[in-house]
PDB file of C-alpha atoms in Angstrom:
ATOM      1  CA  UNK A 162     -67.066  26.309 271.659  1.00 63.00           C
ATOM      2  CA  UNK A 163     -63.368  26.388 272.295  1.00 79.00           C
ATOM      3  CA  UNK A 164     -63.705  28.027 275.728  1.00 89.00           C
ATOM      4  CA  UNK A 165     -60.579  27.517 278.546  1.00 93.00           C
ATOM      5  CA  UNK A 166     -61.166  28.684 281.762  1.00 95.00           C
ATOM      6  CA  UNK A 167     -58.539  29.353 285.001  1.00 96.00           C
ATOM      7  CA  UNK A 168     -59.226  29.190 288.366  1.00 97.00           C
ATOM      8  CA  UNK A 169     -58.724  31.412 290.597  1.00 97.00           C
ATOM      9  CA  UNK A 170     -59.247  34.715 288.617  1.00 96.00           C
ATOM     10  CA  UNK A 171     -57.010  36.167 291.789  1.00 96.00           C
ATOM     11  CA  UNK A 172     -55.081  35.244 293.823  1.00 97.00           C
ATOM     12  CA  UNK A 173     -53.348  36.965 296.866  1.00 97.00           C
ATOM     13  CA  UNK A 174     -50.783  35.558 299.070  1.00 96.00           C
ATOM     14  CA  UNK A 175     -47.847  35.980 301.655  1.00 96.00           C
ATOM     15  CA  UNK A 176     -44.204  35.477 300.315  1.00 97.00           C
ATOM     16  CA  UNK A 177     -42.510  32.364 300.891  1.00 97.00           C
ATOM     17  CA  UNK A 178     -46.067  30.646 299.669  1.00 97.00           C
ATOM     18  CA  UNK A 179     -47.051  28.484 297.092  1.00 97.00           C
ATOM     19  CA  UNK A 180     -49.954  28.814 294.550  1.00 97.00           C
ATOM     20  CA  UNK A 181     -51.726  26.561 292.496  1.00 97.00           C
ATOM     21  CA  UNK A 182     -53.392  28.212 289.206  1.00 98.00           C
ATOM     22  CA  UNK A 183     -55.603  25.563 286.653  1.00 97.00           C
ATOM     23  CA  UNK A 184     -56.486  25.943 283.234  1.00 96.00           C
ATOM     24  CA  UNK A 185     -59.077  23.886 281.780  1.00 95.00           C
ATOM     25  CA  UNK A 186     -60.158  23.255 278.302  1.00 92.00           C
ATOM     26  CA  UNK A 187     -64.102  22.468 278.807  1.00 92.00           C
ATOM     27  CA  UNK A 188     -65.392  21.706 274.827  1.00 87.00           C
ATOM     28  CA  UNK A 189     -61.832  20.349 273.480  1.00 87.00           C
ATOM     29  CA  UNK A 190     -59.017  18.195 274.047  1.00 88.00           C
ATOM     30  CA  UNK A 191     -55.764  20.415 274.471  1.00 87.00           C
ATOM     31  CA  UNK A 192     -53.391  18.370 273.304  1.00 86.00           C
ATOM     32  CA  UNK A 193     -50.570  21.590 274.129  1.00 90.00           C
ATOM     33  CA  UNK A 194     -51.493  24.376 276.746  1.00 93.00           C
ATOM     34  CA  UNK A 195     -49.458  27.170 277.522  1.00 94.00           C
ATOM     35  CA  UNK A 196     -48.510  29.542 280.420  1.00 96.00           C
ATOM     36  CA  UNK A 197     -47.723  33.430 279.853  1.00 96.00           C
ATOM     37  CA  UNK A 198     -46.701  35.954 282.431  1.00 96.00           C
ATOM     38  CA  UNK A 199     -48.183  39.883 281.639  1.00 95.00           C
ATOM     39  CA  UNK A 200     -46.834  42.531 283.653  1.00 91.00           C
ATOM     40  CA  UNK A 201     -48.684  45.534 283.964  1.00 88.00           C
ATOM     41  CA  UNK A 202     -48.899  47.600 280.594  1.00 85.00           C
ATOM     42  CA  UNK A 203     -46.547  44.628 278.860  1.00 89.00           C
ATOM     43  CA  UNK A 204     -47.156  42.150 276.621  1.00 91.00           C
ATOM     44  CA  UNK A 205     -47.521  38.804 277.039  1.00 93.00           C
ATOM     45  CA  UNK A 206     -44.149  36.756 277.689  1.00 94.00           C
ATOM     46  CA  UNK A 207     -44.566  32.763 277.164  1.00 94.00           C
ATOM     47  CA  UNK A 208     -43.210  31.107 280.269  1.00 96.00           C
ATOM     48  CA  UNK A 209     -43.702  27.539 278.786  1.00 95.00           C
ATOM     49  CA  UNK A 210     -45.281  24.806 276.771  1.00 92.00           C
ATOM     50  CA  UNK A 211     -46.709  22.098 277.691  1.00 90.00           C
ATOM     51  CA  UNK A 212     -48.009  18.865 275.898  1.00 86.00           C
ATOM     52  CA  UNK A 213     -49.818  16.258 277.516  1.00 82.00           C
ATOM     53  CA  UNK A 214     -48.511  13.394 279.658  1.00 80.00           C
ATOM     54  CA  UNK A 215     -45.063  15.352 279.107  1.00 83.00           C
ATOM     55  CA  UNK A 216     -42.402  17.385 281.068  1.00 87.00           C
ATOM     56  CA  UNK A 217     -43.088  20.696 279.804  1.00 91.00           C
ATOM     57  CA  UNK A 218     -40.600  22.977 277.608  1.00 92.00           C
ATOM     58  CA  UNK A 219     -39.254  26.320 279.277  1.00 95.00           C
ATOM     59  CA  UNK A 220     -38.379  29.287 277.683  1.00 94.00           C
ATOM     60  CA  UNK A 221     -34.909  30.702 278.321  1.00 93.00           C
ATOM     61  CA  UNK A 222     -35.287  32.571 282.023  1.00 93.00           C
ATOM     62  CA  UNK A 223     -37.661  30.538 283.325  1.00 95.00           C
ATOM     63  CA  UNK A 224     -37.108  28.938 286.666  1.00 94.00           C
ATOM     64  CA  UNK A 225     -38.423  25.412 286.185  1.00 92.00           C
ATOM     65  CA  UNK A 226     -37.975  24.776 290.039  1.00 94.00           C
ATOM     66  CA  UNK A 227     -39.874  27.666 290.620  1.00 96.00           C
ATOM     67  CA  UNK A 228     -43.073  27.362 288.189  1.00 97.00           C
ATOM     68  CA  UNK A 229     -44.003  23.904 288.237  1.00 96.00           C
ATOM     69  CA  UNK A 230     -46.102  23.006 285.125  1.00 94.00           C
ATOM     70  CA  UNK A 231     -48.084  19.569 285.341  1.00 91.00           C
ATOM     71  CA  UNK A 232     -50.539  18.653 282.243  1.00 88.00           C
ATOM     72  CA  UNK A 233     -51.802  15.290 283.584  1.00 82.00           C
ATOM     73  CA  UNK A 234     -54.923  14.842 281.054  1.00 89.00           C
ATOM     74  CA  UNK A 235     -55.957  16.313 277.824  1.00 89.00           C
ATOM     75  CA  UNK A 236     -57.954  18.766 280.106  1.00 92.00           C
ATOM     76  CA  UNK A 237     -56.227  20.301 282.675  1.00 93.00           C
ATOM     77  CA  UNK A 238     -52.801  22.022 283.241  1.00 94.00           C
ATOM     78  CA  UNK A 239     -51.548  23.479 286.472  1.00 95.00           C
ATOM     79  CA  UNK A 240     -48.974  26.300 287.263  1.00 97.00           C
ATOM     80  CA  UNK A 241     -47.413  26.149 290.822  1.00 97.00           C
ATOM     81  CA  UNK A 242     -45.658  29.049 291.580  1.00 97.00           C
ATOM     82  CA  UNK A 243     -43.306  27.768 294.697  1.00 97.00           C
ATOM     83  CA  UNK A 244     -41.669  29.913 297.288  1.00 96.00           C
ATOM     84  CA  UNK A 245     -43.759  33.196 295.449  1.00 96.00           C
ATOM     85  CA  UNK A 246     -42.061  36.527 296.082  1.00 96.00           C
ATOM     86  CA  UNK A 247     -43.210  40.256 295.458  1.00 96.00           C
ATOM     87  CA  UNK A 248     -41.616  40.294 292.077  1.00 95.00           C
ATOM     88  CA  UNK A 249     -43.589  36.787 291.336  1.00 96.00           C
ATOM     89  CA  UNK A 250     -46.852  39.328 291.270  1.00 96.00           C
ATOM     90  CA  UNK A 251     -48.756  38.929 287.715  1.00 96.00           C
ATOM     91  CA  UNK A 252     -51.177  38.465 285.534  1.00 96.00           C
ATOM     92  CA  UNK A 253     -51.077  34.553 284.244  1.00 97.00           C
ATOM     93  CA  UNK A 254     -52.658  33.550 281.460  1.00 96.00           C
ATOM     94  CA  UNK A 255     -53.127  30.348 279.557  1.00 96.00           C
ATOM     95  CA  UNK A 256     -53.950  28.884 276.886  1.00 94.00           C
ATOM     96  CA  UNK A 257     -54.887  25.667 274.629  1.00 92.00           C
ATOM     97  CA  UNK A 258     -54.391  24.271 271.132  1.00 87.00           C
ATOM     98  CA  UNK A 259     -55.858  20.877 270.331  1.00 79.00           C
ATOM     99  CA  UNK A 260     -58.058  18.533 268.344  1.00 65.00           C
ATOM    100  CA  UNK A 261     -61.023  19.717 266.603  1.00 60.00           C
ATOM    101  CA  UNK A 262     -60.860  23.102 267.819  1.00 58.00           C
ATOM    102  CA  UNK A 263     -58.790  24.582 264.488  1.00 59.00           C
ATOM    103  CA  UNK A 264     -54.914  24.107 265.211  1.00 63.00           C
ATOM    104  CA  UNK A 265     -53.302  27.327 264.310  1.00 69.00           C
ATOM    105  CA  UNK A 266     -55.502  28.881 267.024  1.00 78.00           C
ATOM    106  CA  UNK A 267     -55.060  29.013 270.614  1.00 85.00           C
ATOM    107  CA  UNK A 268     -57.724  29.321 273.451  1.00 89.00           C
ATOM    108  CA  UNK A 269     -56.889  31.877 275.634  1.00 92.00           C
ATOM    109  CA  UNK A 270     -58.509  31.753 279.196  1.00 94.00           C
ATOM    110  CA  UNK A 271     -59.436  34.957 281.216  1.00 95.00           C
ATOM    111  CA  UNK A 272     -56.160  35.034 283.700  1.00 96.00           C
ATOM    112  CA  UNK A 273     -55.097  34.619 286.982  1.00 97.00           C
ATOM    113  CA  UNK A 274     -53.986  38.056 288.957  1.00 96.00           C
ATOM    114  CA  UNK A 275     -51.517  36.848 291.649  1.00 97.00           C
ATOM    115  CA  UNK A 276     -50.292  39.611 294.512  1.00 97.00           C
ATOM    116  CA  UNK A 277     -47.602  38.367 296.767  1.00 97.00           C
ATOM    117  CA  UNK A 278     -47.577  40.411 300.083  1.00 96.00           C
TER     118      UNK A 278
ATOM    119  CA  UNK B 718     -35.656  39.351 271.727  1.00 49.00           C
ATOM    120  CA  UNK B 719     -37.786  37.857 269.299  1.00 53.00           C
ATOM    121  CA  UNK B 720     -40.775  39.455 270.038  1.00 67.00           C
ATOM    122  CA  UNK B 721     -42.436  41.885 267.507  1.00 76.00           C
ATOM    123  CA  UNK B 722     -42.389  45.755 267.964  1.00 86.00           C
ATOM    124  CA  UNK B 723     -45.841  47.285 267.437  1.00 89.00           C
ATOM    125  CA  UNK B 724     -46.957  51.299 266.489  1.00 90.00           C
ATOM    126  CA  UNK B 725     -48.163  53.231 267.470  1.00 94.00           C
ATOM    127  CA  UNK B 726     -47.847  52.156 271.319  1.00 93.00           C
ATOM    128  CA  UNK B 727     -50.894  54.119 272.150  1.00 95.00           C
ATOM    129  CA  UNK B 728     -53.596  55.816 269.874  1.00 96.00           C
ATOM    130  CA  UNK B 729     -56.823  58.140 270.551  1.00 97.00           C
ATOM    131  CA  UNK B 730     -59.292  58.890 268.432  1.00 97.00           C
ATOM    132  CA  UNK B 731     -62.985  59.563 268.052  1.00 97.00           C
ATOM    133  CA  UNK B 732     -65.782  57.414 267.662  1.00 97.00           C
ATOM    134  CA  UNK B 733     -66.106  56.463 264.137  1.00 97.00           C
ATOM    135  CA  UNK B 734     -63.149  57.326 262.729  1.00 97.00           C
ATOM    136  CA  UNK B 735     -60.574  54.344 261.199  1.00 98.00           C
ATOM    137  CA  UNK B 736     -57.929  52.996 263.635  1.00 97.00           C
ATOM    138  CA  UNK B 737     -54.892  51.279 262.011  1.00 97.00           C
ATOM    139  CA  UNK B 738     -52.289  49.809 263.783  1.00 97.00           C
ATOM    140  CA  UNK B 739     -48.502  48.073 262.670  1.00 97.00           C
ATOM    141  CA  UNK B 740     -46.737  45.052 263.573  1.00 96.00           C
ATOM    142  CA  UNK B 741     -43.400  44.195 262.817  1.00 96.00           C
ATOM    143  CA  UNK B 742     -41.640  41.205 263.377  1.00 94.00           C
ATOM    144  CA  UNK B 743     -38.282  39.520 263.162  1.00 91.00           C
ATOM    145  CA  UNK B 744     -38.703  35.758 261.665  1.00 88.00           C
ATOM    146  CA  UNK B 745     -40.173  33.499 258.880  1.00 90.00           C
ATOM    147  CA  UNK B 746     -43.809  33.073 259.852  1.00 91.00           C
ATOM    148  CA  UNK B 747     -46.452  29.972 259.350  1.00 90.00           C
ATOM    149  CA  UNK B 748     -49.123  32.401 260.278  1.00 92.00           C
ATOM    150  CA  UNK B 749     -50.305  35.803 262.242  1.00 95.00           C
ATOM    151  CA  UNK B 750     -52.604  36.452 264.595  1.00 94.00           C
ATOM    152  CA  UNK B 751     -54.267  39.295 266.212  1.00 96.00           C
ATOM    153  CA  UNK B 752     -55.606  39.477 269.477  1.00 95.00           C
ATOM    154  CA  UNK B 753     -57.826  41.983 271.781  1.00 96.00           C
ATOM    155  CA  UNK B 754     -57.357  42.725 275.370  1.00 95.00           C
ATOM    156  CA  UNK B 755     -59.797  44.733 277.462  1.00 92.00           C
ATOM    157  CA  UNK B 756     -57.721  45.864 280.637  1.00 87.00           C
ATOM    158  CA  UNK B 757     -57.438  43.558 283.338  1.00 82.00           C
ATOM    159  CA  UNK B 758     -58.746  40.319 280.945  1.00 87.00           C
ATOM    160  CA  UNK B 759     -57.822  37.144 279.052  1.00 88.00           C
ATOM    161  CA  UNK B 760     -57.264  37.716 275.240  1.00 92.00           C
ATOM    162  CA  UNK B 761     -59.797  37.327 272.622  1.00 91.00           C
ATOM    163  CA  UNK B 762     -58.754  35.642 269.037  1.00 91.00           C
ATOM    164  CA  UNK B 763     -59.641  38.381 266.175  1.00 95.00           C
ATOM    165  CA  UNK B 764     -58.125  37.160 262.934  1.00 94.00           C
ATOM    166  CA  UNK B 765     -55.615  34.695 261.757  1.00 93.00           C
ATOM    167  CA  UNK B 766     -53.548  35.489 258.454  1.00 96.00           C
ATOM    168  CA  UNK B 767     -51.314  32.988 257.027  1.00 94.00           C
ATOM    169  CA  UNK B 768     -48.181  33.590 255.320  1.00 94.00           C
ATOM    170  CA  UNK B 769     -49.178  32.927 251.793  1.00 95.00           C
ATOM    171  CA  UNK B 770     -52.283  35.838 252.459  1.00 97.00           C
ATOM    172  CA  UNK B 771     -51.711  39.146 251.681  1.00 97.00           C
ATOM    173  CA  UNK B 772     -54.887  40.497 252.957  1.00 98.00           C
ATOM    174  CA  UNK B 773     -57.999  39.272 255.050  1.00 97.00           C
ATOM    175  CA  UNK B 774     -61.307  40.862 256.243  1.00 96.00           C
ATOM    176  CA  UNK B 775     -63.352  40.082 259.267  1.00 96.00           C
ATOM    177  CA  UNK B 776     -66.291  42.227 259.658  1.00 97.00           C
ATOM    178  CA  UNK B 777     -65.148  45.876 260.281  1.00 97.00           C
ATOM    179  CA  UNK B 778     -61.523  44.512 260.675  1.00 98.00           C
ATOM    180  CA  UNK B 779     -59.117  44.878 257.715  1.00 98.00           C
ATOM    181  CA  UNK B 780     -55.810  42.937 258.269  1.00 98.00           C
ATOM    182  CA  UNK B 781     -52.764  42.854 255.725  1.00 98.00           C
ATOM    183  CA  UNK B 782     -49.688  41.109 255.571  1.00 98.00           C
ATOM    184  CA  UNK B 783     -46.299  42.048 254.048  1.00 97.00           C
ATOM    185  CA  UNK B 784     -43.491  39.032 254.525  1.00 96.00           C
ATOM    186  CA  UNK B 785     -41.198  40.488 252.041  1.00 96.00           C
ATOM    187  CA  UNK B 786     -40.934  43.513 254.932  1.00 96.00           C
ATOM    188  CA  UNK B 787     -41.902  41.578 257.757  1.00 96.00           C
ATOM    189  CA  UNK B 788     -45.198  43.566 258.942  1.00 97.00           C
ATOM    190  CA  UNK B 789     -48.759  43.575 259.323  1.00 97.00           C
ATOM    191  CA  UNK B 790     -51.559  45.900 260.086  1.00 98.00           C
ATOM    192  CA  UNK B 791     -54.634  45.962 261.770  1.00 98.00           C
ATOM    193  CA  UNK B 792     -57.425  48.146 260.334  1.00 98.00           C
ATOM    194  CA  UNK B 793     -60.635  48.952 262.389  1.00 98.00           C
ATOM    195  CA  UNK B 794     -62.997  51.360 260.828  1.00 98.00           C
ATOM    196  CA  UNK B 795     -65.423  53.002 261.934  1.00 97.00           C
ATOM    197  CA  UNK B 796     -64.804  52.660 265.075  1.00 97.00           C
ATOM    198  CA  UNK B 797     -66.832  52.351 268.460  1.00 97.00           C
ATOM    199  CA  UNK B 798     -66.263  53.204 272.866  1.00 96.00           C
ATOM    200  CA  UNK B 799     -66.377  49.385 272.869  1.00 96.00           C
ATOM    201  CA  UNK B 800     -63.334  48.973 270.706  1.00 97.00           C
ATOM    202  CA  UNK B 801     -61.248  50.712 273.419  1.00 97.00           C
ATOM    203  CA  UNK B 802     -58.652  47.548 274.348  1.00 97.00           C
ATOM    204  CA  UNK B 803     -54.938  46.937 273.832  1.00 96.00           C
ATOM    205  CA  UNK B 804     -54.385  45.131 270.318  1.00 97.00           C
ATOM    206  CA  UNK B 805     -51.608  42.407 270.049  1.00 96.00           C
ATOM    207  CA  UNK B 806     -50.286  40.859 266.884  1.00 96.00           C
ATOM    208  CA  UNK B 807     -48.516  36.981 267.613  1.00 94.00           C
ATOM    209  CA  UNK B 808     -46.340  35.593 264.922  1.00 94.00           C
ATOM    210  CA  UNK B 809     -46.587  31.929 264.791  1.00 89.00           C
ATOM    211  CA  UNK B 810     -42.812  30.538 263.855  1.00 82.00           C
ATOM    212  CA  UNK B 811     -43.518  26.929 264.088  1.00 66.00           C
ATOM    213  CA  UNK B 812     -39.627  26.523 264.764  1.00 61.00           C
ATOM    214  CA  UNK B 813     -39.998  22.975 266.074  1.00 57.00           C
ATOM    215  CA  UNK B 814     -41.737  20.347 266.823  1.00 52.00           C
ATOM    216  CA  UNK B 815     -44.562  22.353 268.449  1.00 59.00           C
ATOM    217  CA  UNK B 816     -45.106  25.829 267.325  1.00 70.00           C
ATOM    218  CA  UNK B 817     -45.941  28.883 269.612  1.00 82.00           C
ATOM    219  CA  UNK B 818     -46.779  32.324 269.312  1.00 89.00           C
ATOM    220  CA  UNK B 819     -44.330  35.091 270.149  1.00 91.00           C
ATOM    221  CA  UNK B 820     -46.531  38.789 270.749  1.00 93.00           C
ATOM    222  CA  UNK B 821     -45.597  42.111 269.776  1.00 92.00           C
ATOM    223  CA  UNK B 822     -45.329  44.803 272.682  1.00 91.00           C
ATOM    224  CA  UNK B 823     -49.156  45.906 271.853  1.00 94.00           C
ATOM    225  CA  UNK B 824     -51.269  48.446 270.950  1.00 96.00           C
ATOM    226  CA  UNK B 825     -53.313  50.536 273.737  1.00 96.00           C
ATOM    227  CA  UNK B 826     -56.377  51.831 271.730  1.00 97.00           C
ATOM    228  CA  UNK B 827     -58.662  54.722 273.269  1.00 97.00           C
ATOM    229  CA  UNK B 828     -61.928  55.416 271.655  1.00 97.00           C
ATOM    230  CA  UNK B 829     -64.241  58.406 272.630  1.00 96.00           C
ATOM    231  CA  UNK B 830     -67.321  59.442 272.208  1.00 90.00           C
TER     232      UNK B 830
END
């Protein structure tokens, strides 16, 4: 159980574009999903947190224009990365905490790879 | 930066031997966590320690926790080629209304044959 997926696993796309990455929670209710950004050979930054049916929170240096979070249900959150440059390129990766599923652990899904040409 | 500072930053060694690694961090902690990362992938959850623990085993993992220094290790003996990954401890602050997990800079573990 417990299992979050993303869609696409890659992406690749021309600057000046915007992409659209989901993260699903398919056996639990995420009641807070969250988006990190992992640059090659880094660690995991958190980019922001979001609870359901509410603006999400930012962390300090993140454009909010510019990574668009929406968590409309208890299952789904999206990233939209608008206007993506070159330095937008990443690995994204989120993840879930909710109901039922233990609530000191989050869900992590498998990651997005984004390339912007 | 509140993120935790993790050594060593890379480590090698052969197949069967014990690989520990050490996580520092900088705040008061609900809880840590240790994660796995196989290049290129999402992270998988290994063990969860909470503050009040001092020490907690999970099959041939071996995880301790010091709060009065701030630190934690990861022990994996006897290790295997399949344990090759980066590690990652996360520190759970809860500093608000909803807590989140800050990670350390990682581990890159190499494991031969």
């Amino acid at each position: 159980g417990a299992v979050v997926s993303q869609h696409p696993s890659w992406v690749i796309c021309k600057s000046g574009t915007s992409v659209k990455i989901e993260c699903r929670s398919l056996d639990f209710q995420a009641t807070t999903m969250f988006w990190y950004r992992q640059f090659p050979k880094q660690s995991l930054m958190l980019m922001a947190t979001s609870n359901e049916g509410s603006k999400a929170t930012y962390e300090q240096g993140v454009e909010k224009d510019k990574f668009l979070i929406n968590h409309a249900s208890l299952t789904l959150s999206t990233l939209t990365v608008t206007s993506a440059h070159p330095e937008d390129s990443s690995f994204y990766i989120c993840s879930a905490r909710g109901a039922g599923v233990g609530t000191d652990t989050q869900y992590f899904g498998p990651g997005t790879r984004l390339t912007v040409l | 930066s509140q993120q935790g500072e993790e050594d060593p930053q890379a480590l090698s060694i052969q197949e069967g031997e014990n690989a520990t690694m050490n996580c520092s961090y900088k705040t008061s902690i609900n809880n840590l966590q240790w994660y796995r990362q196989n290049s290129g992938r999402g992270l998988v959850h290994l063990i969860l320690i909470r503050s009040n623990e001092r020490e907690k085993h999970s099959g041939r993992l071996r995880v301790t926790l010091d709060t009065s220094k701030k630190s934690s290790s990861l022990l994996i003996t006897a290790s295997r080629a399949a344990d090759t990954a980066s590690y990652f401890c996360a520190t759970d602050a809860n500093t608000g209304t909803a807590s989140k997990l800050t990670f350390g800079t990682g581990t890159r573990l190499q494991v031969t044959l």
